[in-house]
Amino acid sequence: MTGKREAKRRDKTERVLNAAQEIFSTQAFDDVTTAQLATRAGLTTGTFFRYATSKSELLIDTYSNVLEQCLADSRDLPLSTAKRNHILALVGPIITATERHSGNVTAFQREVLFGTGQGPNRERAIELVKDIERELTRIVGGDRQLAHALYATLYMAIVRVAVGTLASDRLLADVSAKVDYLLADSEE
């Protein structure tokens, strides 16, 4: 009996996570309701909360997957890859996610950095953010200040898209230009 219960639990958890990914890919975080997430997962709202602690945790899980993709893409590249190309490959999934739905990426950053919850997804996301910065440090040959500047540049570019001072279709070009500038400055 325990095996069947565990299989049902995994199935419902997977349905909740899939529903969150589907909905957050098309709708703004603030516009999504838990009832909507529950309905998409095929669950009642009460049952839904057995498998999801909060809407924020689901958003964090969804965009943590993007950060994991960033790291996987970077680690798949050969060590001989040019720094610029390596950095842009690392941040590519974040840029794509921001171009699709900048408000949700900004909400993800807000919930991870300033959220009050201490759920497992938030803790995982914090570690992934640290991993991104560590990966940048590795790419730039151990220069932690440069890695921090590169990460801060990406973060602020995402914020600029969210507040409307940078068009989402200009995000990649903007980040690319700033990466070029920072790398050129570091090589002088």
PDB file of C-alpha atoms in Angstrom:
ATOM      1  CA  MET A   1       0.000   0.000   0.000  1.00  0.00           C
ATOM      2  CA  THR A   2       2.819   2.392   0.784  1.00  0.00           C
ATOM      3  CA  GLY A   3       4.217   2.000  -2.741  1.00  0.00           C
ATOM      4  CA  LYS A   4       0.868   2.978  -4.275  1.00  0.00           C
ATOM      5  CA  ARG A   5       0.522   5.965  -1.947  1.00  0.00           C
ATOM      6  CA  GLU A   6       4.005   7.137  -2.766  1.00  0.00           C
ATOM      7  CA  ALA A   7       3.335   6.761  -6.504  1.00  0.00           C
ATOM      8  CA  LYS A   8       0.114   8.799  -6.169  1.00  0.00           C
ATOM      9  CA  ARG A   9       1.959  11.446  -4.171  1.00  0.00           C
ATOM     10  CA  ARG A  10       4.701  11.697  -6.813  1.00  0.00           C
ATOM     11  CA  ASP A  11       2.062  11.909  -9.552  1.00  0.00           C
ATOM     12  CA  LYS A  12       0.204  14.746  -7.823  1.00  0.00           C
ATOM     13  CA  THR A  13       3.420  16.597  -7.037  1.00  0.00           C
ATOM     14  CA  GLU A  14       4.451  16.312 -10.682  1.00  0.00           C
ATOM     15  CA  ARG A  15       1.033  17.575 -11.806  1.00  0.00           C
ATOM     16  CA  VAL A  16       1.334  20.597  -9.511  1.00  0.00           C
ATOM     17  CA  LEU A  17       4.834  21.432 -10.781  1.00  0.00           C
ATOM     18  CA  ASN A  18       3.790  20.994 -14.419  1.00  0.00           C
ATOM     19  CA  ALA A  19       0.736  23.192 -13.888  1.00  0.00           C
ATOM     20  CA  ALA A  20       2.932  25.907 -12.391  1.00  0.00           C
ATOM     21  CA  GLN A  21       5.377  25.764 -15.299  1.00  0.00           C
ATOM     22  CA  GLU A  22       2.567  25.958 -17.849  1.00  0.00           C
ATOM     23  CA  ILE A  23       0.737  28.819 -16.181  1.00  0.00           C
ATOM     24  CA  PHE A  24       3.803  30.893 -15.256  1.00  0.00           C
ATOM     25  CA  SER A  25       5.038  30.628 -18.843  1.00  0.00           C
ATOM     26  CA  THR A  26       1.997  32.564 -20.044  1.00  0.00           C
ATOM     27  CA  GLN A  27       0.689  34.613 -17.114  1.00  0.00           C
ATOM     28  CA  ALA A  28       2.056  37.123 -14.652  1.00  0.00           C
ATOM     29  CA  PHE A  29       2.786  35.798 -11.172  1.00  0.00           C
ATOM     30  CA  ASP A  30       0.546  38.380  -9.500  1.00  0.00           C
ATOM     31  CA  ASP A  31      -2.377  37.450 -11.775  1.00  0.00           C
ATOM     32  CA  VAL A  32      -2.174  33.707 -11.077  1.00  0.00           C
ATOM     33  CA  THR A  33      -4.342  32.272  -8.312  1.00  0.00           C
ATOM     34  CA  THR A  34      -3.789  29.102  -6.342  1.00  0.00           C
ATOM     35  CA  ALA A  35      -7.261  27.980  -7.435  1.00  0.00           C
ATOM     36  CA  GLN A  36      -6.149  28.320 -11.052  1.00  0.00           C
ATOM     37  CA  LEU A  37      -3.002  26.284 -10.347  1.00  0.00           C
ATOM     38  CA  ALA A  38      -5.057  23.627  -8.565  1.00  0.00           C
ATOM     39  CA  THR A  39      -7.540  23.401 -11.429  1.00  0.00           C
ATOM     40  CA  ARG A  40      -4.752  23.055 -14.000  1.00  0.00           C
ATOM     41  CA  ALA A  41      -3.225  20.269 -11.879  1.00  0.00           C
ATOM     42  CA  GLY A  42      -6.626  18.558 -11.668  1.00  0.00           C
ATOM     43  CA  LEU A  43      -6.834  18.943  -7.889  1.00  0.00           C
ATOM     44  CA  THR A  44      -9.065  20.675  -5.407  1.00  0.00           C
ATOM     45  CA  THR A  45      -7.558  23.711  -3.700  1.00  0.00           C
ATOM     46  CA  GLY A  46      -7.349  21.816  -0.403  1.00  0.00           C
ATOM     47  CA  THR A  47      -5.539  18.894  -1.999  1.00  0.00           C
ATOM     48  CA  PHE A  48      -3.313  21.296  -3.917  1.00  0.00           C
ATOM     49  CA  PHE A  49      -1.866  22.696  -0.689  1.00  0.00           C
ATOM     50  CA  ARG A  50      -0.764  19.230   0.381  1.00  0.00           C
ATOM     51  CA  TYR A  51       1.650  19.279  -2.566  1.00  0.00           C
ATOM     52  CA  ALA A  52       2.567  22.959  -2.786  1.00  0.00           C
ATOM     53  CA  THR A  53       3.367  25.155   0.188  1.00  0.00           C
ATOM     54  CA  SER A  54       2.703  28.405  -1.673  1.00  0.00           C
ATOM     55  CA  LYS A  55       2.395  30.050  -5.042  1.00  0.00           C
ATOM     56  CA  SER A  56       5.780  31.688  -4.425  1.00  0.00           C
ATOM     57  CA  GLU A  57       7.442  28.317  -3.880  1.00  0.00           C
ATOM     58  CA  LEU A  58       6.031  27.112  -7.207  1.00  0.00           C
ATOM     59  CA  LEU A  59       7.319  30.190  -9.014  1.00  0.00           C
ATOM     60  CA  ILE A  60      10.714  29.679  -7.401  1.00  0.00           C
ATOM     61  CA  ASP A  61      10.734  26.025  -8.468  1.00  0.00           C
ATOM     62  CA  THR A  62       9.816  26.966 -12.037  1.00  0.00           C
ATOM     63  CA  TYR A  63      12.591  29.520 -12.422  1.00  0.00           C
ATOM     64  CA  SER A  64      15.126  27.468 -10.446  1.00  0.00           C
ATOM     65  CA  ASN A  65      14.840  25.027 -13.317  1.00  0.00           C
ATOM     66  CA  VAL A  66      15.962  27.871 -15.598  1.00  0.00           C
ATOM     67  CA  LEU A  67      19.028  28.450 -13.410  1.00  0.00           C
ATOM     68  CA  GLU A  68      19.803  24.740 -13.500  1.00  0.00           C
ATOM     69  CA  GLN A  69      19.621  24.900 -17.294  1.00  0.00           C
ATOM     70  CA  CYS A  70      22.054  27.833 -17.263  1.00  0.00           C
ATOM     71  CA  LEU A  71      24.576  25.802 -15.296  1.00  0.00           C
ATOM     72  CA  ALA A  72      24.085  22.696 -17.435  1.00  0.00           C
ATOM     73  CA  ASP A  73      24.556  24.684 -20.655  1.00  0.00           C
ATOM     74  CA  SER A  74      27.746  26.233 -19.324  1.00  0.00           C
ATOM     75  CA  ARG A  75      29.202  22.980 -18.068  1.00  0.00           C
ATOM     76  CA  ASP A  76      28.527  21.304 -21.415  1.00  0.00           C
ATOM     77  CA  LEU A  77      30.845  23.743 -23.195  1.00  0.00           C
ATOM     78  CA  PRO A  78      34.492  22.853 -23.781  1.00  0.00           C
ATOM     79  CA  LEU A  79      37.052  24.697 -21.660  1.00  0.00           C
ATOM     80  CA  SER A  80      38.421  26.269 -24.844  1.00  0.00           C
ATOM     81  CA  THR A  81      35.198  28.276 -25.392  1.00  0.00           C
ATOM     82  CA  ALA A  82      35.863  32.027 -25.497  1.00  0.00           C
ATOM     83  CA  LYS A  83      34.926  33.768 -22.222  1.00  0.00           C
ATOM     84  CA  ARG A  84      32.327  35.972 -23.913  1.00  0.00           C
ATOM     85  CA  ASN A  85      30.580  33.051 -25.576  1.00  0.00           C
ATOM     86  CA  HIS A  86      30.758  31.012 -22.391  1.00  0.00           C
ATOM     87  CA  ILE A  87      29.213  33.797 -20.308  1.00  0.00           C
ATOM     88  CA  LEU A  88      26.434  34.376 -22.841  1.00  0.00           C
ATOM     89  CA  ALA A  89      25.707  30.635 -22.944  1.00  0.00           C
ATOM     90  CA  LEU A  90      25.550  30.589 -19.148  1.00  0.00           C
ATOM     91  CA  VAL A  91      23.035  33.433 -18.965  1.00  0.00           C
ATOM     92  CA  GLY A  92      21.165  32.496 -22.156  1.00  0.00           C
ATOM     93  CA  PRO A  93      18.270  30.659 -20.475  1.00  0.00           C
ATOM     94  CA  ILE A  94      17.730  33.572 -18.056  1.00  0.00           C
ATOM     95  CA  ILE A  95      17.677  36.019 -20.959  1.00  0.00           C
ATOM     96  CA  THR A  96      15.202  33.838 -22.862  1.00  0.00           C
ATOM     97  CA  ALA A  97      12.946  33.527 -19.796  1.00  0.00           C
ATOM     98  CA  THR A  98      13.083  37.300 -19.281  1.00  0.00           C
ATOM     99  CA  GLU A  99      12.227  37.958 -22.918  1.00  0.00           C
ATOM    100  CA  ARG A 100       9.185  35.687 -22.559  1.00  0.00           C
ATOM    101  CA  HIS A 101       7.927  36.965 -19.203  1.00  0.00           C
ATOM    102  CA  SER A 102      10.084  39.577 -17.507  1.00  0.00           C
ATOM    103  CA  GLY A 103       7.628  40.156 -14.683  1.00  0.00           C
ATOM    104  CA  ASN A 104       7.877  36.558 -13.544  1.00  0.00           C
ATOM    105  CA  VAL A 105      11.677  36.554 -13.602  1.00  0.00           C
ATOM    106  CA  THR A 106      11.596  39.743 -11.539  1.00  0.00           C
ATOM    107  CA  ALA A 107       9.061  38.178  -9.149  1.00  0.00           C
ATOM    108  CA  PHE A 108      11.363  35.146  -8.879  1.00  0.00           C
ATOM    109  CA  GLN A 109      14.292  37.380  -7.964  1.00  0.00           C
ATOM    110  CA  ARG A 110      12.168  39.266  -5.438  1.00  0.00           C
ATOM    111  CA  GLU A 111      10.893  36.080  -3.809  1.00  0.00           C
ATOM    112  CA  VAL A 112      14.357  34.509  -3.649  1.00  0.00           C
ATOM    113  CA  LEU A 113      16.237  37.562  -2.431  1.00  0.00           C
ATOM    114  CA  PHE A 114      13.643  39.241  -0.244  1.00  0.00           C
ATOM    115  CA  GLY A 115      10.961  36.607   0.363  1.00  0.00           C
ATOM    116  CA  THR A 116       9.978  35.792   3.887  1.00  0.00           C
ATOM    117  CA  GLY A 117       9.442  32.078   3.389  1.00  0.00           C
ATOM    118  CA  GLN A 118      12.171  29.548   4.055  1.00  0.00           C
ATOM    119  CA  GLY A 119      10.833  26.756   1.869  1.00  0.00           C
ATOM    120  CA  PRO A 120      13.041  24.175   0.212  1.00  0.00           C
ATOM    121  CA  ASN A 121      12.661  25.749  -3.228  1.00  0.00           C
ATOM    122  CA  ARG A 122      13.834  29.142  -1.962  1.00  0.00           C
ATOM    123  CA  GLU A 123      16.876  27.592  -0.312  1.00  0.00           C
ATOM    124  CA  ARG A 124      17.637  25.665  -3.516  1.00  0.00           C
ATOM    125  CA  ALA A 125      17.311  28.862  -5.575  1.00  0.00           C
ATOM    126  CA  ILE A 126      19.689  30.744  -3.282  1.00  0.00           C
ATOM    127  CA  GLU A 127      22.256  27.989  -3.789  1.00  0.00           C
ATOM    128  CA  LEU A 128      21.713  28.123  -7.555  1.00  0.00           C
ATOM    129  CA  VAL A 129      22.311  31.891  -7.581  1.00  0.00           C
ATOM    130  CA  LYS A 130      25.571  31.267  -5.717  1.00  0.00           C
ATOM    131  CA  ASP A 131      26.416  28.523  -8.219  1.00  0.00           C
ATOM    132  CA  ILE A 132      25.847  30.933 -11.129  1.00  0.00           C
ATOM    133  CA  GLU A 133      28.261  33.420  -9.598  1.00  0.00           C
ATOM    134  CA  ARG A 134      30.784  30.632  -8.884  1.00  0.00           C
ATOM    135  CA  GLU A 135      30.467  29.485 -12.492  1.00  0.00           C
ATOM    136  CA  LEU A 136      31.097  33.037 -13.690  1.00  0.00           C
ATOM    137  CA  THR A 137      34.177  33.132 -11.448  1.00  0.00           C
ATOM    138  CA  ARG A 138      35.403  29.899 -13.004  1.00  0.00           C
ATOM    139  CA  ILE A 139      34.793  31.188 -16.534  1.00  0.00           C
ATOM    140  CA  VAL A 140      36.750  34.402 -15.922  1.00  0.00           C
ATOM    141  CA  GLY A 141      39.702  32.590 -14.411  1.00  0.00           C
ATOM    142  CA  GLY A 142      38.998  33.133 -10.729  1.00  0.00           C
ATOM    143  CA  ASP A 143      38.375  36.897 -10.775  1.00  0.00           C
ATOM    144  CA  ARG A 144      35.572  37.136  -8.202  1.00  0.00           C
ATOM    145  CA  GLN A 145      35.105  40.886  -8.604  1.00  0.00           C
ATOM    146  CA  LEU A 146      34.630  40.530 -12.344  1.00  0.00           C
ATOM    147  CA  ALA A 147      32.217  37.633 -11.819  1.00  0.00           C
ATOM    148  CA  HIS A 148      30.238  39.732  -9.346  1.00  0.00           C
ATOM    149  CA  ALA A 149      30.154  42.669 -11.784  1.00  0.00           C
ATOM    150  CA  LEU A 150      28.944  40.374 -14.564  1.00  0.00           C
ATOM    151  CA  TYR A 151      26.189  38.920 -12.373  1.00  0.00           C
ATOM    152  CA  ALA A 152      25.135  42.373 -11.166  1.00  0.00           C
ATOM    153  CA  THR A 153      25.015  43.543 -14.785  1.00  0.00           C
ATOM    154  CA  LEU A 154      22.665  40.714 -15.742  1.00  0.00           C
ATOM    155  CA  TYR A 155      20.506  41.299 -12.666  1.00  0.00           C
ATOM    156  CA  MET A 156      20.137  45.013 -13.378  1.00  0.00           C
ATOM    157  CA  ALA A 157      19.395  44.401 -17.054  1.00  0.00           C
ATOM    158  CA  ILE A 158      16.519  42.127 -15.997  1.00  0.00           C
ATOM    159  CA  VAL A 159      15.270  44.812 -13.605  1.00  0.00           C
ATOM    160  CA  ARG A 160      15.480  47.400 -16.395  1.00  0.00           C
ATOM    161  CA  VAL A 161      13.287  45.204 -18.609  1.00  0.00           C
ATOM    162  CA  ALA A 162      10.786  44.802 -15.772  1.00  0.00           C
ATOM    163  CA  VAL A 163      10.519  48.549 -15.132  1.00  0.00           C
ATOM    164  CA  GLY A 164      10.350  49.408 -18.824  1.00  0.00           C
ATOM    165  CA  THR A 165      13.683  51.191 -19.307  1.00  0.00           C
ATOM    166  CA  LEU A 166      14.983  48.410 -21.574  1.00  0.00           C
ATOM    167  CA  ALA A 167      12.904  46.614 -24.204  1.00  0.00           C
ATOM    168  CA  SER A 168      12.943  42.846 -23.748  1.00  0.00           C
ATOM    169  CA  ASP A 169      13.984  42.363 -27.371  1.00  0.00           C
ATOM    170  CA  ARG A 170      17.113  44.444 -26.614  1.00  0.00           C
ATOM    171  CA  LEU A 171      18.110  42.457 -23.521  1.00  0.00           C
ATOM    172  CA  LEU A 172      20.572  40.117 -25.224  1.00  0.00           C
ATOM    173  CA  ALA A 173      22.261  42.959 -27.112  1.00  0.00           C
ATOM    174  CA  ASP A 174      22.473  45.046 -23.935  1.00  0.00           C
ATOM    175  CA  VAL A 175      23.956  42.224 -21.863  1.00  0.00           C
ATOM    176  CA  SER A 176      26.346  41.284 -24.689  1.00  0.00           C
ATOM    177  CA  ALA A 177      27.652  44.856 -24.938  1.00  0.00           C
ATOM    178  CA  LYS A 178      28.181  45.056 -21.198  1.00  0.00           C
ATOM    179  CA  VAL A 179      29.931  41.672 -21.113  1.00  0.00           C
ATOM    180  CA  ASP A 180      32.239  42.906 -23.886  1.00  0.00           C
ATOM    181  CA  TYR A 181      32.948  46.084 -21.924  1.00  0.00           C
ATOM    182  CA  LEU A 182      33.662  44.282 -18.657  1.00  0.00           C
ATOM    183  CA  LEU A 183      35.844  41.665 -20.310  1.00  0.00           C
ATOM    184  CA  ALA A 184      37.798  44.302 -22.265  1.00  0.00           C
ATOM    185  CA  ASP A 185      38.319  46.302 -19.090  1.00  0.00           C
ATOM    186  CA  SER A 186      39.558  43.209 -17.245  1.00  0.00           C
ATOM    187  CA  GLU A 187      42.070  42.331 -19.953  1.00  0.00           C
ATOM    188  CA  GLU A 188      43.799  45.723 -19.947  1.00  0.00           C
TER     189      GLU A 188
END
